[in-house]
CSV table of N, CA and C and ligand atoms in Angstrom, one decimal:
chain,number,residue,atom,x,y,z
A,1,UNK,N,46.7,32.6,-8.4
A,1,UNK,CA,47.4,33.7,-7.8
A,1,UNK,C,46.5,35.0,-7.8
A,2,UNK,N,46.4,35.7,-6.7
A,2,UNK,CA,45.6,36.9,-6.7
A,2,UNK,C,46.4,38.0,-7.2
A,3,UNK,N,45.8,38.9,-7.9
A,3,UNK,CA,46.5,40.1,-8.5
A,3,UNK,C,46.6,41.2,-7.4
A,4,UNK,N,47.8,41.8,-7.3
A,4,UNK,CA,47.9,42.9,-6.5
A,4,UNK,C,48.6,44.0,-7.4
A,5,UNK,N,48.2,45.2,-7.0
A,5,UNK,CA,48.7,46.3,-7.8
A,5,UNK,C,49.5,47.3,-6.9
A,6,UNK,N,50.6,47.8,-7.5
A,6,UNK,CA,51.4,48.8,-6.8
A,6,UNK,C,51.4,50.1,-7.6
A,7,UNK,N,51.3,51.2,-6.9
A,7,UNK,CA,51.4,52.5,-7.6
A,7,UNK,C,52.8,52.8,-7.9
A,8,UNK,N,53.1,53.0,-9.2
A,8,UNK,CA,54.5,53.2,-9.7
A,8,UNK,C,54.8,54.6,-10.2
A,9,UNK,N,53.8,55.4,-10.5
A,9,UNK,CA,54.2,56.7,-11.0
A,9,UNK,C,53.0,57.6,-11.0
A,10,UNK,N,53.3,58.9,-11.1
A,10,UNK,CA,52.2,59.9,-11.3
A,10,UNK,C,51.9,59.9,-12.8
A,11,UNK,N,50.6,60.1,-13.1
A,11,UNK,CA,50.2,60.1,-14.5
A,11,UNK,C,51.0,61.1,-15.4
A,12,UNK,N,51.3,62.2,-14.7
A,12,UNK,CA,52.0,63.3,-15.5
A,12,UNK,C,53.4,62.9,-15.9
A,13,UNK,N,53.9,61.8,-15.4
A,13,UNK,CA,55.2,61.3,-15.7
A,13,UNK,C,55.3,60.8,-17.2
A,14,UNK,N,54.2,60.4,-17.7
A,14,UNK,CA,54.1,59.7,-18.9
A,14,UNK,C,53.2,60.3,-19.9
A,15,UNK,N,53.8,61.0,-20.9
A,15,UNK,CA,53.0,61.6,-22.0
A,15,UNK,C,52.9,60.7,-23.1
A,16,UNK,N,51.9,61.1,-24.0
A,16,UNK,CA,51.7,60.2,-25.2
A,16,UNK,C,53.0,60.0,-26.0
A,17,UNK,N,53.2,58.7,-26.3
A,17,UNK,CA,54.3,58.3,-27.1
A,17,UNK,C,55.6,58.2,-26.3
A,18,UNK,N,55.6,58.3,-25.0
A,18,UNK,CA,56.8,58.3,-24.2
A,18,UNK,C,56.9,56.9,-23.5
A,19,UNK,N,58.1,56.6,-23.1
A,19,UNK,CA,58.3,55.4,-22.3
A,19,UNK,C,59.3,55.7,-21.2
A,20,UNK,N,59.0,55.1,-20.0
A,20,UNK,CA,59.9,55.3,-18.8
A,20,UNK,C,60.0,54.0,-18.1
A,21,UNK,N,61.0,53.8,-17.3
A,21,UNK,CA,61.1,52.7,-16.5
A,21,UNK,C,60.8,53.1,-15.1
A,22,UNK,N,60.2,52.1,-14.4
A,22,UNK,CA,59.8,52.4,-13.0
A,22,UNK,C,60.1,51.1,-12.2
A,23,UNK,N,60.1,51.2,-10.9
A,23,UNK,CA,60.3,50.1,-10.0
A,23,UNK,C,58.9,49.6,-9.5
A,24,UNK,N,58.6,48.4,-9.8
A,24,UNK,CA,57.3,47.8,-9.3
A,24,UNK,C,57.7,46.7,-8.3
A,25,UNK,N,57.8,47.0,-7.0
A,25,UNK,CA,58.2,46.0,-6.0
A,25,UNK,C,59.4,45.3,-6.4
A,26,UNK,N,60.5,46.0,-6.8
A,26,UNK,CA,61.7,45.4,-7.1
A,26,UNK,C,61.9,44.9,-8.5
A,27,UNK,N,60.9,45.0,-9.3
A,27,UNK,CA,61.0,44.6,-10.7
A,27,UNK,C,61.0,45.8,-11.6
A,28,UNK,N,62.0,45.8,-12.5
A,28,UNK,CA,62.1,47.0,-13.4
A,28,UNK,C,61.1,46.8,-14.5
A,29,UNK,N,60.2,47.8,-14.6
A,29,UNK,CA,59.1,47.7,-15.6
A,29,UNK,C,59.1,48.9,-16.5
A,30,UNK,N,58.9,48.7,-17.8
A,30,UNK,CA,58.8,49.8,-18.7
A,30,UNK,C,57.3,50.2,-18.9
A,31,UNK,N,57.0,51.5,-18.6
A,31,UNK,CA,55.7,52.0,-18.9
A,31,UNK,C,55.7,52.7,-20.2
A,32,UNK,N,54.7,52.6,-21.0
A,32,UNK,CA,54.6,53.3,-22.3
A,32,UNK,C,53.2,53.8,-22.5
A,33,UNK,N,53.0,55.0,-23.1
A,33,UNK,CA,51.6,55.4,-23.3
A,33,UNK,C,51.4,55.5,-24.8
A,34,UNK,N,50.3,54.8,-25.3
A,34,UNK,CA,50.0,54.8,-26.7
A,34,UNK,C,48.5,55.0,-26.8
A,35,UNK,N,48.0,56.0,-27.6
A,35,UNK,CA,46.6,56.3,-27.8
A,35,UNK,C,45.9,56.5,-26.4
A,36,UNK,N,46.6,57.1,-25.5
A,36,UNK,CA,46.1,57.5,-24.2
A,36,UNK,C,46.2,56.4,-23.2
A,37,UNK,N,46.4,55.2,-23.6
A,37,UNK,CA,46.4,54.1,-22.6
A,37,UNK,C,47.8,53.9,-22.1
A,38,UNK,N,47.9,53.3,-20.9
A,38,UNK,CA,49.2,53.0,-20.3
A,38,UNK,C,49.4,51.5,-20.4
A,39,UNK,N,50.6,51.1,-20.9
A,39,UNK,CA,51.0,49.7,-21.0
A,39,UNK,C,52.3,49.4,-20.2
A,40,UNK,N,52.4,48.2,-19.7
A,40,UNK,CA,53.6,47.9,-18.9
A,40,UNK,C,54.2,46.5,-19.4
A,41,UNK,N,55.5,46.6,-19.7
A,41,UNK,CA,56.2,45.4,-20.2
A,41,UNK,C,57.6,45.4,-19.6
A,42,UNK,N,58.3,44.3,-19.8
A,42,UNK,CA,59.7,44.2,-19.3
A,42,UNK,C,60.5,45.2,-20.1
A,43,UNK,N,61.5,45.8,-19.4
A,43,UNK,CA,62.4,46.8,-20.1
A,43,UNK,C,63.5,46.1,-20.9
A,44,UNK,N,63.7,44.8,-20.8
A,44,UNK,CA,64.8,44.1,-21.4
A,44,UNK,C,64.3,43.4,-22.7
A,45,UNK,N,64.9,43.8,-23.8
A,45,UNK,CA,64.6,43.1,-25.1
A,45,UNK,C,65.1,41.7,-25.0
A,46,UNK,N,64.3,40.8,-25.7
A,46,UNK,CA,64.6,39.4,-25.6
A,46,UNK,C,65.6,39.0,-26.7
A,47,UNK,N,66.0,39.9,-27.5
A,47,UNK,CA,67.0,39.5,-28.6
A,47,UNK,C,68.4,39.6,-28.1
A,48,UNK,N,68.9,40.7,-27.7
A,48,UNK,CA,70.3,40.8,-27.2
A,48,UNK,C,70.4,41.9,-26.1
A,49,UNK,N,69.5,41.9,-25.3
A,49,UNK,CA,69.5,42.7,-24.0
A,49,UNK,C,69.6,44.2,-24.3
A,50,UNK,N,68.9,44.7,-25.3
A,50,UNK,CA,68.7,46.1,-25.5
A,50,UNK,C,67.8,46.6,-24.4
A,51,UNK,N,67.9,47.9,-24.1
A,51,UNK,CA,67.0,48.5,-23.1
A,51,UNK,C,65.9,49.2,-23.8
A,52,UNK,N,64.7,48.7,-23.7
A,52,UNK,CA,63.6,49.3,-24.5
A,52,UNK,C,63.2,50.7,-24.1
A,53,UNK,N,63.6,51.1,-22.9
A,53,UNK,CA,63.3,52.5,-22.5
A,53,UNK,C,64.0,53.5,-23.4
A,54,UNK,N,65.0,53.1,-24.1
A,54,UNK,CA,65.7,54.0,-25.1
A,54,UNK,C,65.1,53.8,-26.5
A,55,UNK,N,64.1,53.0,-26.6
A,55,UNK,CA,63.5,52.8,-27.9
A,55,UNK,C,62.4,53.7,-28.3
A,56,UNK,N,61.7,53.4,-29.3
A,56,UNK,CA,60.6,54.3,-29.8
A,56,UNK,C,59.2,53.6,-29.6
A,57,UNK,N,58.3,54.4,-29.1
A,57,UNK,CA,56.9,54.0,-29.0
A,57,UNK,C,56.2,54.3,-30.3
A,58,UNK,N,55.6,53.2,-30.9
A,58,UNK,CA,54.8,53.4,-32.1
A,58,UNK,C,53.3,53.4,-31.6
A,59,UNK,N,52.8,54.6,-31.6
A,59,UNK,CA,51.5,54.8,-31.0
A,59,UNK,C,50.4,54.1,-31.8
A,60,UNK,N,50.4,54.3,-33.1
A,60,UNK,CA,49.3,53.8,-33.9
A,60,UNK,C,49.2,52.2,-33.8
A,61,UNK,N,50.4,51.6,-33.8
A,61,UNK,CA,50.4,50.1,-33.8
A,61,UNK,C,50.5,49.5,-32.4
A,62,UNK,N,50.7,50.4,-31.4
A,62,UNK,CA,50.8,50.0,-30.0
A,62,UNK,C,52.0,49.1,-29.8
A,63,UNK,N,53.2,49.5,-30.3
A,63,UNK,CA,54.4,48.7,-30.2
A,63,UNK,C,55.6,49.6,-29.6
A,64,UNK,N,56.5,48.8,-29.1
A,64,UNK,CA,57.8,49.4,-28.7
A,64,UNK,C,58.9,48.9,-29.6
A,65,UNK,N,59.7,49.8,-30.1
A,65,UNK,CA,60.8,49.4,-31.0
A,65,UNK,C,62.1,49.4,-30.2
A,66,UNK,N,62.9,48.4,-30.3
A,66,UNK,CA,64.2,48.3,-29.6
A,66,UNK,C,65.2,49.2,-30.2
A,67,UNK,N,66.0,50.0,-29.5
A,67,UNK,CA,67.0,50.9,-30.0
A,67,UNK,C,68.2,50.2,-30.6
A,68,UNK,N,68.4,48.9,-30.3
A,68,UNK,CA,69.6,48.3,-30.8
A,68,UNK,C,69.5,47.7,-32.2
A,69,UNK,N,68.5,46.9,-32.5
A,69,UNK,CA,68.4,46.4,-33.8
A,69,UNK,C,67.0,46.5,-34.4
A,70,UNK,N,66.2,47.4,-33.8
A,70,UNK,CA,64.9,47.8,-34.4
A,70,UNK,C,63.8,46.7,-34.4
A,71,UNK,N,64.0,45.6,-33.6
A,71,UNK,CA,63.0,44.7,-33.4
A,71,UNK,C,61.8,45.4,-32.6
A,72,UNK,N,60.6,44.7,-32.7
A,72,UNK,CA,59.5,45.4,-32.0
A,72,UNK,C,58.7,44.3,-31.2
A,73,UNK,N,57.9,44.9,-30.2
A,73,UNK,CA,57.1,44.1,-29.4
A,73,UNK,C,55.7,44.8,-29.3
A,74,UNK,N,54.7,44.0,-29.2
A,74,UNK,CA,53.3,44.4,-28.9
A,74,UNK,C,53.3,44.9,-27.5
A,75,UNK,N,52.9,46.1,-27.2
A,75,UNK,CA,52.9,46.6,-25.8
A,75,UNK,C,51.8,46.0,-25.0
A,76,UNK,N,50.8,45.5,-25.6
A,76,UNK,CA,49.7,44.9,-24.8
A,76,UNK,C,50.0,43.4,-24.4
A,77,UNK,N,50.6,42.7,-25.3
A,77,UNK,CA,50.9,41.3,-25.0
A,77,UNK,C,52.3,40.9,-24.7
A,78,UNK,N,53.2,41.8,-25.2
A,78,UNK,CA,54.7,41.4,-25.1
A,78,UNK,C,55.1,40.6,-26.2
A,79,UNK,N,54.3,40.2,-27.2
A,79,UNK,CA,54.7,39.4,-28.3
A,79,UNK,C,55.6,40.1,-29.2
A,80,UNK,N,56.6,39.4,-29.8
A,80,UNK,CA,57.5,40.0,-30.7
A,80,UNK,C,56.8,40.2,-32.0
A,81,UNK,N,56.9,41.4,-32.6
A,81,UNK,CA,56.2,41.7,-33.8
A,81,UNK,C,57.1,42.1,-35.0
A,82,UNK,N,58.4,42.2,-34.8
A,82,UNK,CA,59.3,42.5,-35.9
A,82,UNK,C,60.7,41.9,-35.6
A,83,UNK,N,61.3,41.3,-36.6
A,83,UNK,CA,62.6,40.7,-36.5
A,83,UNK,C,63.6,41.8,-36.2
A,84,UNK,N,64.7,41.4,-35.5
A,84,UNK,CA,65.1,40.1,-35.2
A,84,UNK,C,64.5,39.5,-33.9
A,85,UNK,N,63.5,40.2,-33.3
A,85,UNK,CA,63.0,39.7,-32.1
A,85,UNK,C,62.0,38.5,-32.4
A,86,UNK,N,62.1,37.4,-31.7
A,86,UNK,CA,61.3,36.3,-31.9
A,86,UNK,C,60.6,35.9,-30.6
A,87,UNK,N,61.3,35.9,-29.5
A,87,UNK,CA,60.7,35.5,-28.2
A,87,UNK,C,60.0,36.7,-27.6
A,88,UNK,N,58.8,36.4,-26.9
A,88,UNK,CA,58.1,37.5,-26.3
A,88,UNK,C,58.8,38.0,-25.1
A,89,UNK,N,58.4,39.2,-24.6
A,89,UNK,CA,58.8,39.7,-23.3
A,89,UNK,C,57.6,39.7,-22.3
A,90,UNK,N,57.9,39.7,-21.0
A,90,UNK,CA,56.7,39.7,-20.1
A,90,UNK,C,55.9,41.0,-20.2
A,91,UNK,N,54.6,40.9,-20.2
A,91,UNK,CA,53.7,42.0,-20.2
A,91,UNK,C,52.9,42.0,-18.9
A,92,UNK,N,52.7,43.1,-18.3
A,92,UNK,CA,52.0,43.2,-17.0
A,92,UNK,C,50.7,44.0,-17.2
A,93,UNK,N,49.8,43.7,-16.3
A,93,UNK,CA,48.5,44.5,-16.3
A,93,UNK,C,48.8,45.9,-15.7
A,94,UNK,N,48.4,46.9,-16.3
A,94,UNK,CA,48.5,48.3,-15.8
A,94,UNK,C,47.2,49.0,-15.9
A,95,UNK,N,47.0,49.9,-15.0
A,95,UNK,CA,45.9,50.8,-15.1
A,95,UNK,C,46.2,52.2,-14.5
A,96,UNK,N,45.3,53.1,-14.8
A,96,UNK,CA,45.5,54.5,-14.4
A,96,UNK,C,44.3,55.0,-13.8
A,97,UNK,N,44.4,55.8,-12.7
A,97,UNK,CA,43.2,56.5,-12.2
A,97,UNK,C,43.7,57.9,-11.9
A,98,UNK,N,42.9,58.7,-11.2
A,98,UNK,CA,43.2,60.1,-10.9
A,98,UNK,C,44.4,60.2,-10.0
A,99,UNK,N,44.8,59.2,-9.4
A,99,UNK,CA,45.9,59.2,-8.4
A,99,UNK,C,47.2,58.8,-9.0
A,100,UNK,N,47.2,58.1,-10.1
A,100,UNK,CA,48.5,57.7,-10.7
A,100,UNK,C,48.4,56.4,-11.6
A,101,UNK,N,49.5,55.8,-11.8
A,101,UNK,CA,49.6,54.6,-12.6
A,101,UNK,C,50.0,53.4,-11.7
A,102,UNK,N,49.3,52.3,-12.0
A,102,UNK,CA,49.5,51.1,-11.2
A,102,UNK,C,49.8,49.9,-12.1
A,103,UNK,N,50.7,49.0,-11.5
A,103,UNK,CA,51.1,47.8,-12.2
A,103,UNK,C,50.9,46.6,-11.3
A,104,UNK,N,50.5,45.5,-11.9
A,104,UNK,CA,50.3,44.3,-11.1
A,104,UNK,C,51.6,43.7,-10.6
A,105,UNK,N,51.5,43.2,-9.5
A,105,UNK,CA,52.7,42.4,-8.9
A,105,UNK,C,52.1,41.1,-8.3
A,106,UNK,N,52.9,40.1,-8.4
A,106,UNK,CA,52.5,38.8,-7.8
A,106,UNK,C,53.7,38.4,-7.0
A,107,UNK,N,53.5,38.1,-5.7
A,107,UNK,CA,54.6,37.6,-4.9
A,107,UNK,C,55.0,36.2,-5.4
A,108,UNK,N,56.4,36.0,-5.4
A,108,UNK,CA,56.9,34.7,-5.9
A,108,UNK,C,57.0,34.6,-7.4
A,109,UNK,N,56.7,35.6,-8.1
A,109,UNK,CA,56.8,35.6,-9.6
A,109,UNK,C,58.0,36.4,-10.0
A,110,UNK,N,59.0,35.8,-10.5
A,110,UNK,CA,60.2,36.5,-10.9
A,110,UNK,C,60.3,36.9,-12.3
A,111,UNK,N,59.2,36.6,-13.1
A,111,UNK,CA,59.2,36.9,-14.5
A,111,UNK,C,59.6,38.3,-14.8
B,201,LIG,S1,68.6,43.8,-28.7
B,201,LIG,FE1,66.6,44.4,-29.1
B,201,LIG,S2,66.4,44.1,-31.3
B,201,LIG,FE2,68.4,43.3,-30.8
């Protein structure tokens, strides 16, 4: 599959330590900024459907903490890093340039 990217936000939308949800070609994606870099993962926690956009970004460890039961995920890989979360969440390739923030999309991929 070839990678395609869609522009999802202005860079100014996302400050250090913040998380926001955006629409990337119909897919709800959580953007978070940690140590200056932008990461993109699913907004839905794999434990019990908490919305990660209301959680806490841990900048030093590059994690997002779920607001419901304080489970955590690695923002880079989507791997669960703290209980009660066990299953990973989808992580997407994201990058930023002078124009804004971009997230990968693949047609036919519903993950
Ligand atoms: S719903 Fe996210 S930790 Fe339980």
